[in-house]
Amino acid sequence: MPSTSGSGGRRVGRPRATQRPDSGLSARDELLAAAAELFTTRGYAATTTRAVAERAGMRQATMYHYVAGKEDLLAALLESTVAPSLALAEKLLADGGRPAEDRLWELCRADVALLCGGPYNLGALYVLPEVRAERFADFHRVRAALRSAYGELLVATEAGAALGEGEARLRADLVFGLIEGVILVHLSEPGRETEVFAAATADAALRIVGPGPGPGPGREG
Amino acid sequence: MPSTSGSGGRRVGRPRATQRPDSGLSARDELLAAAAELFTTRGYAATTTRAVAERAGMRQATMYHYVAGKEDLLAALLESTVAPSLALAEKLLADGGRPAEDRLWELCRADVALLCGGPYNLGALYVLPEVRAERFADFHRVRAALRSAYGELLVATEAGAALGEGEARLRADLVFGLIEGVILVHLSEPGRETEVFAAATADAALRIVGPGPGPGPGREG
């Protein structure tokens, strides 16, 4: 096969630099930032790859040097909301020298800070019908692993160890729901002080774990 | 002005009956059920009014006898996720004869049952960018009123009354976040037993309210 190097005509759209001059972000990160904005403010279905490229200040043909397309951008954004928390959870699970209560609290706080921290509410992308596709299986695997890590830390706490298996799993799901629920809280009050809210959510998570049998009987009547 | 009655040409598309034969639902409810399915499984932006009409087994022209369009359907679906809980909350707030703990627990349980009860996860529609539009201000008002009602019931509890104003507001938001968080939990496990989960979530909500100062200091170091 003939080499195409030196053939100027084959290099149309090839970028001169991978560093974007204005933001200091790499071209791929610039595209991810543009996609984060457009997917959350205009919607995923309504956003074209052309619109993402334009928002990032590059031509559509150039964009394909850095990302495979719209699904690739969505997958990367989804993963960015769970992968750092899973990495932290694995570190915390291995750190048997500290009380599990402290480690669970730290995971909750960091996870809320991650979910609420960026300029766009990326957790809102979880509920897109498109995300059910096999293409996003990696995201679902990482999210499920994170959820399991919450459960493992929970049963390592004193209060969690005292619970039966079914009850422990239920409380782990409630804690995970509380943490991800900040995505919906964030929706109505995006300006909230993240650090204070993250610490308060972590406190609430440990209250859910226990101890105590719950608020008492007779509430249904 | 001449009457159009008797002018067959002006009545094209007029339905013969408002009751759908197959489901027993009214024509409007049939359209809402079709919209609920399509908006949550294909996406709001990707769903045409024509597709909703077809799914409901009627022609597009007929559909406009019952609904004003796609936004009208979305507004009605959104409202159906909050209006019944607000009505219950107002009834519970007026019922001063029962302990506030019991009333808050009942609101939480009923709200979770509502959010998880239908065949489609309608809460997922909350995060649509389209829902920010003025057209959906009614939904946002009802949701905000429901959130306030949670706060009022919370400060009426013994543990809630002992909290400062800022802390009480924060815990009310955490409870509200826990309840709405079931939308995201529901996403990964739609087959869960609703009644058990609703009661467990209500228990967790009362644990968040207190009493107790939280899980103790020194978790950051």
CSV table of C-alpha atoms in Angstrom, one decimal:
chain,number,residue,atom,x,y,z
A,1,MET,CA,0.0,0.0,0.0
A,2,PRO,CA,1.3,3.5,-0.8
A,3,SER,CA,2.1,5.7,2.0
A,4,THR,CA,-0.1,8.7,2.4
A,5,SER,CA,2.5,10.8,4.2
A,6,GLY,CA,3.4,13.8,2.3
A,7,SER,CA,0.1,13.8,0.5
A,8,GLY,CA,-1.4,17.1,1.7
A,9,GLY,CA,-4.8,16.2,0.4
A,10,ARG,CA,-5.1,13.3,2.8
A,11,ARG,CA,-4.4,15.4,5.8
A,12,VAL,CA,-7.3,17.8,5.7
A,13,GLY,CA,-8.6,18.4,9.1
A,14,ARG,CA,-5.5,17.0,10.8
A,15,PRO,CA,-5.0,19.2,13.9
A,16,ARG,CA,-1.7,21.1,14.4
A,17,ALA,CA,-1.7,20.8,18.1
A,18,THR,CA,-3.5,18.6,20.7
A,19,GLN,CA,-3.4,21.5,23.3
A,20,ARG,CA,-6.3,24.0,23.0
A,21,PRO,CA,-5.0,27.5,23.3
A,22,ASP,CA,-7.8,29.0,25.4
A,23,SER,CA,-8.5,26.6,28.2
A,24,GLY,CA,-5.3,24.7,28.6
A,25,LEU,CA,-7.3,21.5,28.2
A,26,SER,CA,-6.3,18.7,25.9
A,27,ALA,CA,-8.4,18.5,22.7
A,28,ARG,CA,-10.2,15.4,24.1
A,29,ASP,CA,-11.0,17.1,27.4
A,30,GLU,CA,-12.2,20.1,25.5
A,31,LEU,CA,-14.6,17.9,23.6
A,32,LEU,CA,-15.7,16.2,26.8
A,33,ALA,CA,-16.4,19.6,28.4
A,34,ALA,CA,-18.4,20.7,25.4
A,35,ALA,CA,-20.4,17.4,25.4
A,36,ALA,CA,-21.0,17.7,29.2
A,37,GLU,CA,-22.5,21.1,28.6
A,38,LEU,CA,-24.6,20.3,25.6
A,39,PHE,CA,-25.8,16.8,26.7
A,40,THR,CA,-27.1,18.3,30.0
A,41,THR,CA,-28.5,21.6,28.8
A,42,ARG,CA,-29.9,20.7,25.3
A,43,GLY,CA,-30.2,16.9,25.8
A,44,TYR,CA,-28.3,14.0,24.4
A,45,ALA,CA,-30.6,13.1,21.5
A,46,ALA,CA,-30.8,16.7,20.4
A,47,THR,CA,-27.0,17.2,20.3
A,48,THR,CA,-25.1,16.5,17.2
A,49,THR,CA,-21.4,15.6,17.0
A,50,ARG,CA,-21.1,18.7,14.8
A,51,ALA,CA,-22.5,20.9,17.6
A,52,VAL,CA,-20.0,19.3,20.1
A,53,ALA,CA,-17.1,20.0,17.7
A,54,GLU,CA,-18.2,23.6,17.2
A,55,ARG,CA,-18.7,24.2,20.9
A,56,ALA,CA,-15.1,22.9,21.4
A,57,GLY,CA,-13.9,25.2,18.7
A,58,MET,CA,-12.8,22.6,16.2
A,59,ARG,CA,-14.2,21.1,13.0
A,60,GLN,CA,-16.2,17.9,13.0
A,61,ALA,CA,-13.5,16.1,10.9
A,62,THR,CA,-10.9,17.1,13.5
A,63,MET,CA,-13.0,15.8,16.3
A,64,TYR,CA,-12.7,12.3,15.1
A,65,HIS,CA,-9.0,12.3,15.7
A,66,TYR,CA,-9.8,12.4,19.4
A,67,VAL,CA,-13.1,10.6,20.0
A,68,ALA,CA,-15.0,7.9,18.1
A,69,GLY,CA,-18.3,9.7,18.3
A,70,LYS,CA,-21.2,10.8,20.4
A,71,GLU,CA,-21.5,7.5,22.3
A,72,ASP,CA,-17.8,7.5,23.1
A,73,LEU,CA,-18.2,11.0,24.6
A,74,LEU,CA,-21.3,9.9,26.6
A,75,ALA,CA,-19.5,6.7,27.9
A,76,ALA,CA,-16.5,8.8,29.0
A,77,LEU,CA,-18.7,11.3,30.8
A,78,LEU,CA,-20.7,8.5,32.6
A,79,GLU,CA,-17.5,6.8,33.6
A,80,SER,CA,-16.1,10.0,35.0
A,81,THR,CA,-18.9,10.1,37.6
A,82,VAL,CA,-18.2,6.6,39.0
A,83,ALA,CA,-14.6,5.6,38.3
A,84,PRO,CA,-12.9,8.0,40.8
A,85,SER,CA,-15.3,6.9,43.6
A,86,LEU,CA,-14.6,3.2,42.8
A,87,ALA,CA,-10.9,3.8,42.9
A,88,LEU,CA,-11.3,5.5,46.3
A,89,ALA,CA,-13.6,2.7,47.5
A,90,GLU,CA,-11.0,0.0,46.6
A,91,LYS,CA,-8.3,1.9,48.4
A,92,LEU,CA,-10.5,2.3,51.5
A,93,LEU,CA,-11.5,-1.4,51.5
A,94,ALA,CA,-7.9,-2.4,51.6
A,95,ASP,CA,-7.1,0.0,54.5
A,96,GLY,CA,-8.1,-2.3,57.3
A,97,GLY,CA,-6.2,-0.2,59.9
A,98,ARG,CA,-9.0,2.5,60.0
A,99,PRO,CA,-12.5,2.0,61.4
A,100,ALA,CA,-15.0,1.1,58.7
A,101,GLU,CA,-17.3,3.9,59.9
A,102,ASP,CA,-14.6,6.5,59.0
A,103,ARG,CA,-13.9,4.8,55.6
A,104,LEU,CA,-17.6,4.6,54.7
A,105,TRP,CA,-18.1,8.3,55.7
A,106,GLU,CA,-15.1,9.3,53.6
A,107,LEU,CA,-16.4,7.4,50.5
A,108,CYS,CA,-19.9,9.0,50.9
A,109,ARG,CA,-18.4,12.5,51.2
A,110,ALA,CA,-16.1,12.1,48.3
A,111,ASP,CA,-18.8,10.6,46.1
A,112,VAL,CA,-21.2,13.5,46.8
A,113,ALA,CA,-18.4,16.0,46.1
A,114,LEU,CA,-17.7,14.3,42.8
A,115,LEU,CA,-21.4,14.1,41.8
A,116,CYS,CA,-22.0,17.8,42.7
A,117,GLY,CA,-18.6,19.1,41.9
A,118,GLY,CA,-18.5,19.8,38.2
A,119,PRO,CA,-20.2,22.6,36.4
A,120,TYR,CA,-22.8,20.2,34.9
A,121,ASN,CA,-25.0,17.6,36.6
A,122,LEU,CA,-23.6,14.6,34.8
A,123,GLY,CA,-25.6,12.2,37.0
A,124,ALA,CA,-28.7,13.3,35.1
A,125,LEU,CA,-27.3,11.3,32.1
A,126,TYR,CA,-27.8,8.0,34.1
A,127,VAL,CA,-31.5,8.0,33.2
A,128,LEU,CA,-31.1,8.4,29.5
A,129,PRO,CA,-32.8,5.5,27.7
A,130,GLU,CA,-29.8,5.3,25.4
A,131,VAL,CA,-27.6,4.3,28.4
A,132,ARG,CA,-29.3,0.9,28.6
A,133,ALA,CA,-27.5,-0.2,25.5
A,134,GLU,CA,-24.7,-2.8,25.6
A,135,ARG,CA,-22.3,0.0,24.5
A,136,PHE,CA,-22.5,1.4,28.1
A,137,ALA,CA,-22.0,-2.0,29.9
A,138,ASP,CA,-18.7,-0.7,31.3
A,139,PHE,CA,-20.4,2.1,33.0
A,140,HIS,CA,-23.0,-0.2,34.5
A,141,ARG,CA,-20.2,-2.6,35.7
A,142,VAL,CA,-18.3,0.2,37.4
A,143,ARG,CA,-21.5,1.6,39.0
A,144,ALA,CA,-22.4,-1.9,40.2
A,145,ALA,CA,-18.9,-2.5,41.6
A,146,LEU,CA,-19.1,0.9,43.4
A,147,ARG,CA,-22.5,-0.2,44.9
A,148,SER,CA,-21.0,-3.5,46.1
A,149,ALA,CA,-18.1,-1.6,47.7
A,150,TYR,CA,-20.6,0.5,49.7
A,151,GLY,CA,-22.1,-2.8,50.9
A,152,GLU,CA,-18.7,-4.2,51.9
A,153,LEU,CA,-17.8,-1.2,53.9
A,154,LEU,CA,-21.2,-1.1,55.5
A,155,VAL,CA,-21.0,-4.7,56.8
A,156,ALA,CA,-17.6,-3.9,58.1
A,157,THR,CA,-19.0,-1.3,60.4
A,158,GLU,CA,-20.1,-2.3,63.9
A,159,ALA,CA,-23.7,-1.4,63.3
A,160,GLY,CA,-23.7,-3.0,59.8
A,161,ALA,CA,-22.2,-6.3,61.2
A,162,ALA,CA,-25.1,-6.6,63.6
A,163,LEU,CA,-27.6,-6.6,60.7
A,164,GLY,CA,-28.9,-9.7,58.9
A,165,GLU,CA,-27.7,-10.2,55.4
A,166,GLY,CA,-31.0,-9.0,53.7
A,167,GLU,CA,-31.3,-6.0,56.0
A,168,ALA,CA,-27.6,-5.0,55.4
A,169,ARG,CA,-28.1,-5.2,51.6
A,170,LEU,CA,-31.3,-3.1,51.9
A,171,ARG,CA,-29.4,-0.4,53.9
A,172,ALA,CA,-26.5,-0.4,51.5
A,173,ASP,CA,-29.0,0.3,48.7
A,174,LEU,CA,-30.6,3.1,50.8
A,175,VAL,CA,-27.2,4.6,51.4
A,176,PHE,CA,-26.3,4.3,47.7
A,177,GLY,CA,-29.7,5.9,46.8
A,178,LEU,CA,-29.1,8.7,49.3
A,179,ILE,CA,-25.7,9.5,47.7
A,180,GLU,CA,-27.0,9.3,44.1
A,181,GLY,CA,-30.1,11.2,45.2
A,182,VAL,CA,-27.9,14.3,45.4
A,183,ILE,CA,-28.2,14.3,41.6
A,184,LEU,CA,-31.8,15.3,41.9
A,185,VAL,CA,-31.2,17.6,44.9
A,186,HIS,CA,-28.5,19.3,42.8
A,187,LEU,CA,-31.0,19.8,40.0
A,188,SER,CA,-33.1,22.2,42.1
A,189,GLU,CA,-30.3,23.9,43.9
A,190,PRO,CA,-27.1,23.8,41.8
A,191,GLY,CA,-25.6,26.7,43.8
A,192,ARG,CA,-25.4,24.8,47.1
A,193,GLU,CA,-22.2,24.7,49.1
A,194,THR,CA,-20.7,21.4,48.0
A,195,GLU,CA,-18.4,20.6,50.9
A,196,VAL,CA,-21.0,21.3,53.6
A,197,PHE,CA,-23.6,19.3,51.8
A,198,ALA,CA,-21.2,16.4,51.1
A,199,ALA,CA,-20.3,16.1,54.8
A,200,ALA,CA,-24.0,16.4,55.9
A,201,THR,CA,-24.9,13.6,53.4
A,202,ALA,CA,-22.1,11.4,54.7
A,203,ASP,CA,-23.4,12.0,58.3
A,204,ALA,CA,-26.9,11.0,57.1
A,205,ALA,CA,-25.6,7.9,55.4
A,206,LEU,CA,-24.0,6.7,58.7
A,207,ARG,CA,-27.4,7.4,60.5
A,208,ILE,CA,-29.1,5.1,58.0
A,209,VAL,CA,-26.5,2.3,58.7
A,210,GLY,CA,-27.5,2.4,62.3
A,211,PRO,CA,-27.3,1.5,65.1
A,212,GLY,CA,-30.8,1.1,66.2
A,213,PRO,CA,-33.8,-0.8,65.1
A,214,GLY,CA,-35.4,2.2,63.4
A,215,PRO,CA,-37.9,4.7,64.5
A,216,GLY,CA,-40.3,2.3,66.2
A,217,PRO,CA,-43.5,0.4,65.3
A,218,GLY,CA,-47.1,1.5,64.8
A,219,ARG,CA,-46.5,4.0,62.0
A,220,GLU,CA,-49.0,2.5,59.6
A,221,GLY,CA,-52.1,2.8,61.7
B,1,MET,CA,-72.1,32.5,12.7
B,2,PRO,CA,-73.3,29.3,11.0
B,3,SER,CA,-73.4,26.2,13.0
B,4,THR,CA,-71.1,23.5,12.0
B,5,SER,CA,-73.2,20.8,13.4
B,6,GLY,CA,-74.4,18.5,10.7
B,7,SER,CA,-71.4,19.5,8.5
B,8,GLY,CA,-69.7,16.1,8.3
B,9,GLY,CA,-66.6,17.7,6.7
B,10,ARG,CA,-65.8,19.7,9.9
B,11,ARG,CA,-65.9,16.5,12.0
B,12,VAL,CA,-63.1,14.6,10.4
B,13,GLY,CA,-61.1,12.7,13.0
B,14,ARG,CA,-63.7,13.2,15.7
B,15,PRO,CA,-63.7,10.1,17.8
B,16,ARG,CA,-66.9,8.0,18.2
B,17,ALA,CA,-66.1,7.1,21.8
B,18,THR,CA,-63.9,8.4,24.6
B,19,GLN,CA,-63.5,4.9,26.2
B,20,ARG,CA,-60.8,2.7,24.6
B,21,PRO,CA,-62.2,-0.8,24.1
B,22,ASP,CA,-59.0,-2.8,25.1
B,23,SER,CA,-57.8,-1.3,28.3
B,24,GLY,CA,-60.8,0.4,29.8
B,25,LEU,CA,-58.8,3.6,30.1
B,26,SER,CA,-60.2,6.9,28.9
B,27,ALA,CA,-58.6,8.1,25.6
B,28,ARG,CA,-56.6,10.7,27.5
B,29,ASP,CA,-55.3,8.1,30.0
B,30,GLU,CA,-54.4,5.8,27.1
B,31,LEU,CA,-52.4,8.6,25.6
B,32,LEU,CA,-50.7,9.3,28.9
B,33,ALA,CA,-49.8,5.6,29.3
B,34,ALA,CA,-48.4,5.5,25.8
B,35,ALA,CA,-46.4,8.7,26.4
B,36,ALA,CA,-45.1,7.3,29.7
B,37,GLU,CA,-43.8,4.2,27.9
B,38,LEU,CA,-42.2,6.0,25.0
B,39,PHE,CA,-40.7,9.0,26.9
B,40,THR,CA,-39.0,6.6,29.3
B,41,THR,CA,-37.9,3.9,26.9
B,42,ARG,CA,-37.1,5.8,23.7
B,43,GLY,CA,-36.6,9.3,25.1
B,44,TYR,CA,-38.7,12.5,25.1
B,45,ALA,CA,-36.9,14.2,22.3
B,46,ALA,CA,-36.9,11.1,20.1
B,47,THR,CA,-40.7,10.5,20.5
B,48,THR,CA,-43.1,12.2,18.1
B,49,THR,CA,-46.7,12.9,18.9
B,50,ARG,CA,-47.5,10.6,16.0
B,51,ALA,CA,-45.7,7.7,17.7
B,52,VAL,CA,-47.7,8.4,20.9
B,53,ALA,CA,-51.0,8.4,19.0
B,54,GLU,CA,-50.1,5.1,17.2
B,55,ARG,CA,-49.0,3.4,20.4
B,56,ALA,CA,-52.4,4.4,21.9
B,57,GLY,CA,-54.1,3.0,18.9
B,58,MET,CA,-55.5,6.3,17.5
B,59,ARG,CA,-54.8,8.7,14.7
B,60,GLN,CA,-52.7,11.8,15.3
B,61,ALA,CA,-55.6,14.1,14.4
B,62,THR,CA,-57.8,12.3,16.9
B,63,MET,CA,-55.2,12.7,19.7
B,64,TYR,CA,-55.6,16.5,19.6
B,65,HIS,CA,-59.1,16.1,20.8
B,66,TYR,CA,-57.7,14.9,24.2
B,67,VAL,CA,-54.3,16.5,24.6
B,68,ALA,CA,-52.7,19.8,23.4
B,69,GLY,CA,-49.5,18.0,22.3
B,70,LYS,CA,-46.2,16.5,23.6
B,71,GLU,CA,-45.5,19.1,26.2
B,72,ASP,CA,-49.0,18.7,27.6
B,73,LEU,CA,-48.4,15.0,28.0
B,74,LEU,CA,-45.0,15.5,29.7
B,75,ALA,CA,-46.5,18.1,32.1
B,76,ALA,CA,-49.3,15.7,33.0
B,77,LEU,CA,-46.9,12.8,33.6
B,78,LEU,CA,-44.6,15.0,35.7
B,79,GLU,CA,-47.5,16.3,37.8
B,80,SER,CA,-48.7,12.7,38.4
B,81,THR,CA,-45.4,12.0,40.3
B,82,VAL,CA,-45.8,14.8,42.8
B,83,ALA,CA,-49.5,15.9,43.0
B,84,PRO,CA,-50.8,12.9,44.9
B,85,SER,CA,-47.9,13.2,47.5
B,86,LEU,CA,-48.6,16.9,47.9
B,87,ALA,CA,-52.3,16.2,48.5
B,88,LEU,CA,-51.4,13.6,51.2
B,89,ALA,CA,-48.8,15.9,52.7
B,90,GLU,CA,-51.4,18.7,53.1
B,91,LYS,CA,-53.8,16.2,54.7
B,92,LEU,CA,-51.1,15.0,57.1
B,93,LEU,CA,-50.0,18.5,58.0
B,94,ALA,CA,-53.6,19.4,59.0
B,95,ASP,CA,-53.8,16.2,61.2
B,96,GLY,CA,-52.3,17.6,64.4
B,97,GLY,CA,-53.7,14.8,66.5
B,98,ARG,CA,-51.1,12.3,65.3
B,99,PRO,CA,-47.4,12.4,66.2
B,100,ALA,CA,-45.4,14.1,63.5
B,101,GLU,CA,-43.0,11.2,63.3
B,102,ASP,CA,-45.9,8.9,62.2
B,103,ARG,CA,-47.0,11.5,59.6
B,104,LEU,CA,-43.6,12.0,58.2
B,105,TRP,CA,-43.1,8.3,58.0
B,106,GLU,CA,-46.4,7.8,56.1
B,107,LEU,CA,-45.6,10.6,53.7
B,108,CYS,CA,-42.2,9.0,52.9
B,109,ARG,CA,-43.6,5.6,52.4
B,110,ALA,CA,-46.5,6.7,50.2
B,111,ASP,CA,-44.1,9.0,48.1
B,112,VAL,CA,-41.7,6.1,47.5
B,113,ALA,CA,-44.6,3.8,46.6
B,114,LEU,CA,-45.8,6.4,44.1
B,115,LEU,CA,-42.4,6.9,42.5
B,116,CYS,CA,-41.7,3.2,42.2
B,117,GLY,CA,-45.2,2.0,41.7
B,118,GLY,CA,-46.0,2.5,38.0
B,119,PRO,CA,-44.7,0.4,35.2
B,120,TYR,CA,-42.4,3.2,34.0
B,121,ASN,CA,-39.8,5.2,36.0
B,122,LEU,CA,-41.4,8.6,35.5
B,123,GLY,CA,-39.1,10.4,37.9
B,124,ALA,CA,-36.4,9.9,35.2
B,125,LEU,CA,-38.2,12.7,33.3
B,126,TYR,CA,-37.3,15.2,36.0
B,127,VAL,CA,-33.8,15.6,34.6
B,128,LEU,CA,-34.8,16.3,31.0
B,129,PRO,CA,-33.4,19.7,29.9
B,130,GLU,CA,-36.8,20.5,28.4
B,131,VAL,CA,-38.3,20.4,31.9
B,132,ARG,CA,-36.5,23.7,32.8
B,133,ALA,CA,-38.8,25.6,30.4
B,134,GLU,CA,-41.5,28.0,31.8
B,135,ARG,CA,-44.1,25.6,30.4
B,136,PHE,CA,-43.3,23.2,33.3
B,137,ALA,CA,-43.4,25.9,36.1
B,138,ASP,CA,-46.5,24.2,37.6
B,139,PHE,CA,-44.6,21.0,38.1
B,140,HIS,CA,-41.7,22.8,39.7
B,141,ARG,CA,-44.1,24.7,42.0
B,142,VAL,CA,-45.8,21.4,43.2
B,143,ARG,CA,-42.5,19.7,43.7
B,144,ALA,CA,-41.2,22.7,45.7
B,145,ALA,CA,-44.4,22.7,47.8
B,146,LEU,CA,-44.0,19.0,48.5
B,147,ARG,CA,-40.4,19.7,49.6
B,148,SER,CA,-41.6,22.4,51.9
B,149,ALA,CA,-44.2,20.1,53.4
B,150,TYR,CA,-41.4,17.6,54.2
B,151,GLY,CA,-39.6,20.4,56.0
B,152,GLU,CA,-42.7,21.4,58.0
B,153,LEU,CA,-43.4,17.8,59.1
B,154,LEU,CA,-39.7,17.4,60.0
B,155,VAL,CA,-39.6,20.4,62.3
B,156,ALA,CA,-42.8,19.2,63.9
B,157,THR,CA,-41.1,16.0,65.1
B,158,GLU,CA,-39.3,15.9,68.5
B,159,ALA,CA,-35.9,15.4,66.9
B,160,GLY,CA,-36.5,18.0,64.2
B,161,ALA,CA,-37.7,20.6,66.7
B,162,ALA,CA,-34.4,20.3,68.5
B,163,LEU,CA,-32.4,21.2,65.4
B,164,GLY,CA,-31.3,24.7,64.4
B,165,GLU,CA,-33.1,26.2,61.4
B,166,GLY,CA,-30.3,25.7,59.0
B,167,GLU,CA,-29.7,22.1,60.1
B,168,ALA,CA,-33.4,21.3,59.9
B,169,ARG,CA,-33.5,22.6,56.4
B,170,LEU,CA,-30.4,20.6,55.5
B,171,ARG,CA,-31.9,17.4,56.9
B,172,ALA,CA,-35.2,18.0,55.1
B,173,ASP,CA,-33.3,18.3,51.9
B,174,LEU,CA,-31.5,15.0,52.7
B,175,VAL,CA,-34.8,13.3,53.4
B,176,PHE,CA,-36.2,14.6,50.2
B,177,GLY,CA,-33.1,13.5,48.3
B,178,LEU,CA,-33.3,10.0,49.8
B,179,ILE,CA,-37.0,9.7,48.7
B,180,GLU,CA,-36.3,11.0,45.2
B,181,GLY,CA,-33.1,8.9,45.1
B,182,VAL,CA,-35.3,5.9,44.7
B,183,ILE,CA,-35.8,7.0,41.1
B,184,LEU,CA,-32.1,6.1,40.6
B,185,VAL,CA,-32.2,2.9,42.7
B,186,HIS,CA,-35.4,1.9,40.8
B,187,LEU,CA,-33.4,2.3,37.5
B,188,SER,CA,-31.0,-0.5,38.4
B,189,GLU,CA,-33.6,-2.8,40.1
B,190,PRO,CA,-37.0,-2.1,38.7
B,191,GLY,CA,-38.3,-5.5,40.0
B,192,ARG,CA,-37.8,-4.7,43.6
B,193,GLU,CA,-40.7,-5.3,46.1
B,194,THR,CA,-42.1,-1.8,46.3
B,195,GLU,CA,-43.9,-2.1,49.7
B,196,VAL,CA,-40.9,-3.4,51.6
B,197,PHE,CA,-38.6,-0.9,50.0
B,198,ALA,CA,-41.0,2.0,50.7
B,199,ALA,CA,-41.2,1.1,54.4
B,200,ALA,CA,-37.5,0.7,54.6
B,201,THR,CA,-36.9,4.1,53.0
B,202,ALA,CA,-39.4,5.7,55.4
B,203,ASP,CA,-37.4,4.1,58.3
B,204,ALA,CA,-34.2,5.5,56.9
B,205,ALA,CA,-35.7,8.9,56.5
B,206,LEU,CA,-36.6,9.0,60.2
B,207,ARG,CA,-33.1,7.9,61.1
B,208,ILE,CA,-31.8,10.9,59.1
B,209,VAL,CA,-34.0,13.3,61.0
B,210,GLY,CA,-32.4,12.1,64.3
B,211,PRO,CA,-32.2,12.2,67.2
B,212,GLY,CA,-28.5,12.3,67.8
B,213,PRO,CA,-25.7,14.6,66.7
B,214,GLY,CA,-24.5,12.2,64.0
B,215,PRO,CA,-21.9,9.6,63.8
B,216,GLY,CA,-19.2,11.5,65.7
B,217,PRO,CA,-16.2,13.7,64.9
B,218,GLY,CA,-12.8,12.9,63.5
B,219,ARG,CA,-13.8,11.2,60.3
B,220,GLU,CA,-11.8,13.5,58.0
B,221,GLY,CA,-8.3,12.8,59.4
